[in-house]
Tab-separated table of C-alpha atoms in Angstrom:
chain	number	residue	atom	x	y	z
A	34	MET	CA	-0.048	0.039	0.173
A	35	ALA	CA	1.305	3.135	-0.886
A	36	ILE	CA	1.811	5.970	1.876
A	37	VAL	CA	0.218	9.050	0.660
A	38	LYS	CA	2.627	11.533	2.074
A	39	ARG	CA	0.521	14.875	3.166
A	40	LYS	CA	1.111	18.076	1.410
A	41	LYS	CA	2.547	20.883	3.177
A	42	PRO	CA	0.982	23.982	2.769
A	43	SER	CA	2.558	26.398	0.710
A	44	ALA	CA	1.404	29.672	0.904
A	45	ALA	CA	3.551	31.532	3.895
A	46	ARG	CA	1.615	31.790	7.142
A	47	GLU	CA	0.824	35.391	8.217
A	48	ILE	CA	-1.547	36.890	10.510
A	49	THR	CA	-4.332	39.152	8.725
A	50	MET	CA	-4.013	42.726	9.868
A	51	ALA	CA	-6.781	43.748	7.954
A	52	SER	CA	-9.149	43.331	10.663
A	53	THR	CA	-6.879	45.148	13.386
A	54	SER	CA	-8.258	48.395	13.168
A	55	ASP	CA	-11.757	46.928	13.696
A	56	VAL	CA	-10.678	45.265	16.980
A	57	ALA	CA	-9.101	48.289	18.185
A	58	PHE	CA	-12.117	50.710	17.720
A	59	LEU	CA	-14.382	47.810	19.462
A	60	LEU	CA	-11.817	48.314	22.479
A	61	LEU	CA	-11.398	52.039	22.026
A	62	ILE	CA	-15.690	52.491	21.993
A	63	PHE	CA	-15.434	50.084	25.174
A	64	PHE	CA	-13.173	52.161	27.076
A	65	ILE	CA	-14.817	55.485	25.905
A	66	VAL	CA	-18.161	54.754	27.531
A	67	THR	CA	-16.304	52.964	30.834
A	68	THR	CA	-14.440	56.428	31.252
A	69	ILE	CA	-15.187	58.603	34.311
A	70	PHE	CA	-12.769	61.349	34.812
A	71	ALA	CA	-10.822	62.036	37.906
A	72	ALA	CA	-12.757	64.787	39.370
A	73	GLU	CA	-15.773	65.555	41.575
A	74	GLN	CA	-18.042	68.344	41.577
A	75	GLY	CA	-18.435	69.529	45.303
A	76	LEU	CA	-18.499	72.117	47.955
A	77	THR	CA	-15.298	71.983	50.184
A	78	LEU	CA	-15.310	72.798	53.702
A	79	VAL	CA	-12.696	72.506	56.751
A	80	LEU	CA	-14.386	71.749	60.224
A	81	PRO	CA	-12.976	73.051	62.688
A	82	SER	CA	-11.179	70.205	64.439
A	83	LYS	CA	-11.077	69.627	68.736
A	84	LYS	CA	-7.918	71.583	69.324
A	85	SER	CA	-9.191	74.347	67.424
A	86	GLU	CA	-12.715	74.669	69.800
A	87	GLU	CA	-10.091	75.170	72.519
A	88	THR	CA	-8.470	78.185	71.346
A	89	ALA	CA	-11.642	79.659	70.149
A	90	VAL	CA	-11.891	82.883	68.514
A	91	LYS	CA	-14.324	85.310	70.077
A	92	VAL	CA	-16.686	87.190	67.288
A	93	LYS	CA	-18.341	90.387	68.392
A	94	GLN	CA	-21.872	89.937	67.877
A	95	SER	CA	-22.181	92.983	65.829
A	96	ASN	CA	-20.018	90.875	62.978
A	97	ILE	CA	-22.436	87.954	63.092
A	98	ALA	CA	-24.859	87.190	60.833
A	99	THR	CA	-27.223	84.265	61.346
A	100	LEU	CA	-28.195	82.177	58.575
A	101	LYS	CA	-31.086	79.925	59.768
A	102	VAL	CA	-33.031	77.105	58.478
A	103	HIS	CA	-35.513	75.645	60.476
A	104	GLU	CA	-37.793	72.785	61.014
A	105	SER	CA	-40.428	73.420	58.565
A	106	ASN	CA	-37.358	73.887	55.894
A	107	ALA	CA	-37.972	78.085	56.194
A	108	VAL	CA	-34.821	79.994	56.038
A	109	THR	CA	-34.498	83.123	58.143
A	110	LEU	CA	-31.567	85.812	57.742
A	111	ASP	CA	-30.774	87.640	61.469
A	112	GLY	CA	-35.117	86.707	62.038
A	113	ASP	CA	-36.517	87.756	59.129
A	114	PRO	CA	-37.631	85.081	56.427
A	115	ILE	CA	-36.024	84.830	53.258
A	116	GLU	CA	-36.165	83.477	49.983
A	117	ILE	CA	-32.603	81.252	48.699
A	118	ASN	CA	-32.652	83.015	45.802
A	119	HIS	CA	-32.353	86.435	47.845
A	120	ILE	CA	-29.231	84.711	50.120
A	121	LEU	CA	-26.865	86.146	47.562
A	122	LYS	CA	-27.509	89.397	47.630
A	123	ALA	CA	-28.379	89.812	50.982
A	124	THR	CA	-25.115	88.373	52.136
A	125	GLU	CA	-23.279	90.697	49.675
A	126	ASP	CA	-24.741	93.741	50.818
A	127	ARG	CA	-23.759	92.877	54.290
A	128	LEU	CA	-20.548	91.790	53.177
A	129	THR	CA	-19.665	95.406	51.494
A	130	ALA	CA	-21.278	97.246	54.927
A	131	ASN	CA	-19.120	95.228	57.508
A	132	PRO	CA	-15.958	93.044	55.572
A	133	LYS	CA	-15.615	91.477	59.031
A	134	LEU	CA	-18.871	89.631	58.641
A	135	VAL	CA	-19.074	85.982	59.801
A	136	VAL	CA	-22.155	84.209	58.740
A	137	VAL	CA	-23.375	81.541	61.191
A	138	LEU	CA	-25.548	78.623	59.101
A	139	GLU	CA	-27.655	77.510	61.670
A	140	ILE	CA	-29.525	74.163	60.585
A	141	HIS	CA	-32.133	72.025	62.723
A	142	PRO	CA	-31.555	68.482	62.474
A	143	GLU	CA	-34.642	67.954	60.732
A	144	ALA	CA	-34.397	70.055	57.971
A	145	ASP	CA	-33.397	68.796	54.557
A	146	TYR	CA	-29.874	68.112	53.671
A	147	GLY	CA	-30.137	70.106	50.516
A	148	LEU	CA	-31.266	73.120	51.797
A	149	MET	CA	-28.194	73.464	53.678
A	150	VAL	CA	-26.526	72.683	50.828
A	151	ALA	CA	-28.264	75.470	48.868
A	152	CYS	CA	-27.518	77.880	51.338
A	153	LEU	CA	-23.974	77.290	51.825
A	154	ASP	CA	-23.488	77.550	47.703
A	155	GLU	CA	-25.444	81.043	47.596
A	156	LEU	CA	-22.952	82.214	50.617
A	157	ARG	CA	-20.246	80.999	48.246
A	158	LEU	CA	-21.045	82.669	45.508
A	159	ALA	CA	-21.625	85.820	47.867
A	160	ASN	CA	-17.686	85.213	48.420
A	161	ALA	CA	-18.741	84.579	52.145
A	162	THR	CA	-15.441	83.304	53.034
A	163	ARG	CA	-15.599	82.881	56.771
A	164	VAL	CA	-18.635	80.572	57.433
A	165	SER	CA	-19.470	78.602	60.448
A	166	LEU	CA	-22.162	75.353	60.727
A	167	LYS	CA	-24.294	75.155	63.955
A	168	THR	CA	-26.584	72.718	64.744
A	169	THR	CA	-29.984	74.039	66.112
A	170	GLU	CA	-29.831	72.193	69.631
B	48	MET	CA	-2.820	83.794	-24.861
B	49	GLN	CA	-2.556	80.485	-24.079
B	50	ILE	CA	-5.568	79.545	-21.034
B	51	VAL	CA	-4.425	76.347	-19.544
B	52	ARG	CA	-7.101	73.869	-18.177
B	53	LYS	CA	-6.094	72.312	-14.400
B	54	VAL	CA	-6.409	68.894	-14.448
B	55	GLN	CA	-8.403	68.096	-11.560
B	56	LYS	CA	-6.965	65.555	-9.515
B	57	GLU	CA	-8.722	62.423	-7.713
B	58	THR	CA	-8.952	63.309	-4.353
B	59	PHE	CA	-9.087	60.254	-1.552
B	60	ILE	CA	-8.602	60.413	1.947
B	61	PRO	CA	-5.737	57.983	3.267
B	62	THR	CA	-7.141	55.615	5.595
B	63	SER	CA	-4.532	53.220	6.154
B	64	SER	CA	-3.577	55.383	9.149
B	65	MET	CA	-7.268	54.565	10.651
B	66	GLY	CA	-5.688	52.049	12.802
B	67	ASP	CA	-2.824	54.222	14.293
B	68	ILE	CA	-5.469	56.975	15.464
B	69	ALA	CA	-7.568	54.141	17.047
B	70	PHE	CA	-4.590	52.785	18.853
B	71	LEU	CA	-4.134	56.351	20.075
B	72	LEU	CA	-7.081	56.818	21.504
B	73	LEU	CA	-7.599	53.377	22.865
B	74	ILE	CA	-4.149	53.959	24.849
B	75	PHE	CA	-5.237	57.529	26.188
B	76	PHE	CA	-8.836	56.105	27.776
B	77	MET	CA	-7.151	52.826	28.569
B	78	VAL	CA	-4.805	55.167	30.884
B	79	THR	CA	-7.663	57.625	32.310
B	80	THR	CA	-10.166	54.804	33.207
B	81	ILE	CA	-10.676	54.568	36.303
B	82	PHE	CA	-13.585	51.710	37.207
B	83	ARG	CA	-16.053	52.353	39.646
B	84	GLU	CA	-14.805	50.447	43.446
B	85	GLU	CA	-17.952	51.270	45.216
B	86	THR	CA	-21.656	51.420	44.403
B	87	GLY	CA	-22.375	53.040	47.631
B	88	LEU	CA	-26.051	54.356	47.993
B	89	PRO	CA	-28.531	55.535	45.062
B	90	VAL	CA	-28.771	59.385	45.948
B	91	GLU	CA	-30.152	62.677	44.519
B	92	LEU	CA	-27.501	65.223	45.028
B	93	PRO	CA	-28.564	68.779	45.311
B	94	ARG	CA	-27.711	71.212	43.042
B	95	ALA	CA	-24.918	74.102	43.578
B	96	GLU	CA	-23.368	76.327	41.651
B	97	ALA	CA	-20.146	77.539	43.529
B	98	GLY	CA	-18.748	73.311	43.346
B	99	GLU	CA	-15.391	72.768	43.002
B	100	GLU	CA	-13.270	70.262	41.464
B	101	VAL	CA	-11.417	68.023	43.663
B	102	ASN	CA	-9.096	64.708	42.544
B	103	ARG	CA	-10.609	61.962	43.134
B	104	GLU	CA	-7.381	60.419	44.556
B	105	LEU	CA	-8.128	62.469	47.756
B	106	ILE	CA	-11.603	61.491	48.519
B	107	SER	CA	-13.153	59.109	50.626
B	108	ASN	CA	-16.696	58.499	50.097
B	109	ILE	CA	-19.257	58.587	52.964
B	110	TYR	CA	-22.725	57.770	51.095
B	111	ILE	CA	-26.003	58.743	53.074
B	112	ASN	CA	-29.412	58.036	51.753
B	113	ARG	CA	-32.909	59.355	52.214
B	114	GLN	CA	-33.711	56.545	54.738
B	115	GLY	CA	-30.267	58.103	56.991
B	116	LEU	CA	-28.558	54.845	56.384
B	117	ILE	CA	-24.860	55.326	56.267
B	118	SER	CA	-22.603	53.625	53.508
B	119	ILE	CA	-18.610	53.443	53.676
B	120	ASP	CA	-16.860	51.310	51.380
B	121	ASP	CA	-20.010	49.501	50.712
B	122	LEU	CA	-20.787	48.618	54.396
B	123	ILE	CA	-23.681	50.049	55.806
B	124	VAL	CA	-22.569	51.751	59.635
B	125	LYS	CA	-23.717	53.006	62.138
B	126	VAL	CA	-22.834	57.000	63.227
B	127	GLU	CA	-20.529	55.762	66.157
B	128	GLN	CA	-18.478	53.765	64.187
B	129	VAL	CA	-17.730	56.243	61.771
B	130	SER	CA	-14.680	57.864	63.630
B	131	ASN	CA	-12.982	54.452	63.890
B	132	LEU	CA	-13.236	53.846	59.952
B	133	MET	CA	-12.067	57.443	59.003
B	134	ALA	CA	-9.214	57.334	61.503
B	135	GLN	CA	-7.797	54.673	59.503
B	136	LYS	CA	-8.177	56.092	56.401
B	137	LEU	CA	-6.642	59.251	57.825
B	138	GLU	CA	-3.436	57.402	58.663
B	139	GLU	CA	-3.396	55.993	55.511
B	140	ASN	CA	-3.455	59.230	54.038
B	141	PRO	CA	-3.056	62.644	55.531
B	142	LEU	CA	-4.909	64.863	52.790
B	143	MET	CA	-8.022	62.882	52.854
B	144	ILE	CA	-10.839	64.665	52.017
B	145	VAL	CA	-14.098	63.084	53.161
B	146	ALA	CA	-17.001	64.063	50.755
B	147	PHE	CA	-20.738	63.736	51.238
B	148	LYS	CA	-22.212	62.181	48.987
B	149	THR	CA	-25.822	62.684	50.718
B	150	ASP	CA	-29.417	62.614	49.137
B	151	THR	CA	-31.188	66.237	49.179
B	152	TYR	CA	-33.992	65.290	51.378
B	153	THR	CA	-31.707	63.609	53.659
B	154	GLN	CA	-32.720	65.214	57.682
B	155	TYR	CA	-29.582	67.072	58.382
B	156	GLY	CA	-29.108	65.669	61.702
B	157	VAL	CA	-27.428	62.704	60.252
B	158	VAL	CA	-24.876	64.791	58.702
B	159	SER	CA	-24.466	67.116	61.491
B	160	ASP	CA	-23.851	63.642	63.795
B	161	VAL	CA	-21.076	62.002	61.097
B	162	MET	CA	-19.711	65.760	61.054
B	163	GLU	CA	-18.885	65.648	64.937
B	164	GLN	CA	-17.785	61.748	64.281
B	165	LEU	CA	-14.945	63.456	61.968
B	166	LYS	CA	-14.125	66.304	64.120
B	167	GLU	CA	-13.249	63.551	66.875
B	168	VAL	CA	-10.848	62.279	64.394
B	169	ASN	CA	-9.229	65.633	63.514
B	170	ALA	CA	-11.017	64.562	59.605
B	171	THR	CA	-11.413	67.980	59.139
B	172	ARG	CA	-11.420	68.358	55.444
B	173	VAL	CA	-15.089	68.098	54.077
B	174	PHE	CA	-16.550	67.808	50.457
B	175	PHE	CA	-20.507	68.146	49.968
B	176	ASN	CA	-20.859	66.814	46.065
B	177	ASN	CA	-23.316	68.364	44.064
B	178	ASP	CA	-24.819	68.019	40.733
B	179	ILE	CA	-24.132	71.074	38.434
B	180	GLU	CA	-27.584	70.604	37.023
B	181	SER	CA	-30.465	70.135	39.060
B	182	ILE	CA	-32.310	67.085	38.857
B	183	PRO	CA	-35.938	67.849	37.424
B	184	GLY	CA	-38.076	67.233	40.645
B	185	LEU	CA	-36.030	68.457	43.263
B	186	LYS	CA	-37.183	71.463	45.262
B	187	TYR	CA	-33.389	72.835	46.209
């Protein structure tokens, strides 16, 4: 019986390169979709530490403005009711009258967190740098 | 005078370098991709305009949802546990910023209690995450 020799493939072996860009694009789309850029939006604040509480600075009553958020989510500035979108103007006016102004943001524990952020945002926009947070006892 | 008629050349866009461009973009996105490490809690962040951007690497998250549940590293924790957990994290990264991812309608008291815990361990740099655009239907 004759032994049939298998023919070796004569054509040179090669990897098809035509589809590499397709592969690259597929991977590209995957990474575009999953990418989250490394930054987050938010309001920064530095809390007083336990140490600084011992060396607390006293502020004159006349230099304090109290922005209060009540249990019912009503907002008052030094006792007068105020709309959130009026806080910016009112704070700016007070700051020009008294640049040493310290704003105390007093929030009731049952008020909404969103309201506190809204107030803090308005104070930031009014360039009130000296803000202290207080929780209604 | 003889007017020379211009011979129009055939126009074509070379596509041979498309794969290279695709690979370049691919490398860029691969390098900048960060996969979400924690799922946290579903929250609707409040809206604010004065928000700043802070580098993610400095941030450690505290999620607080509408019901007042607190989640750190995907674990639901009690308020009293916050100080210990955050003290550990502060040791690893002294420049740490604590980011509050808190729902708009969460009672402020919960946030305030957590902040008291942070003061105990001197984790004083905090960050209140917000959205730039408001979610329709939110009051603030």
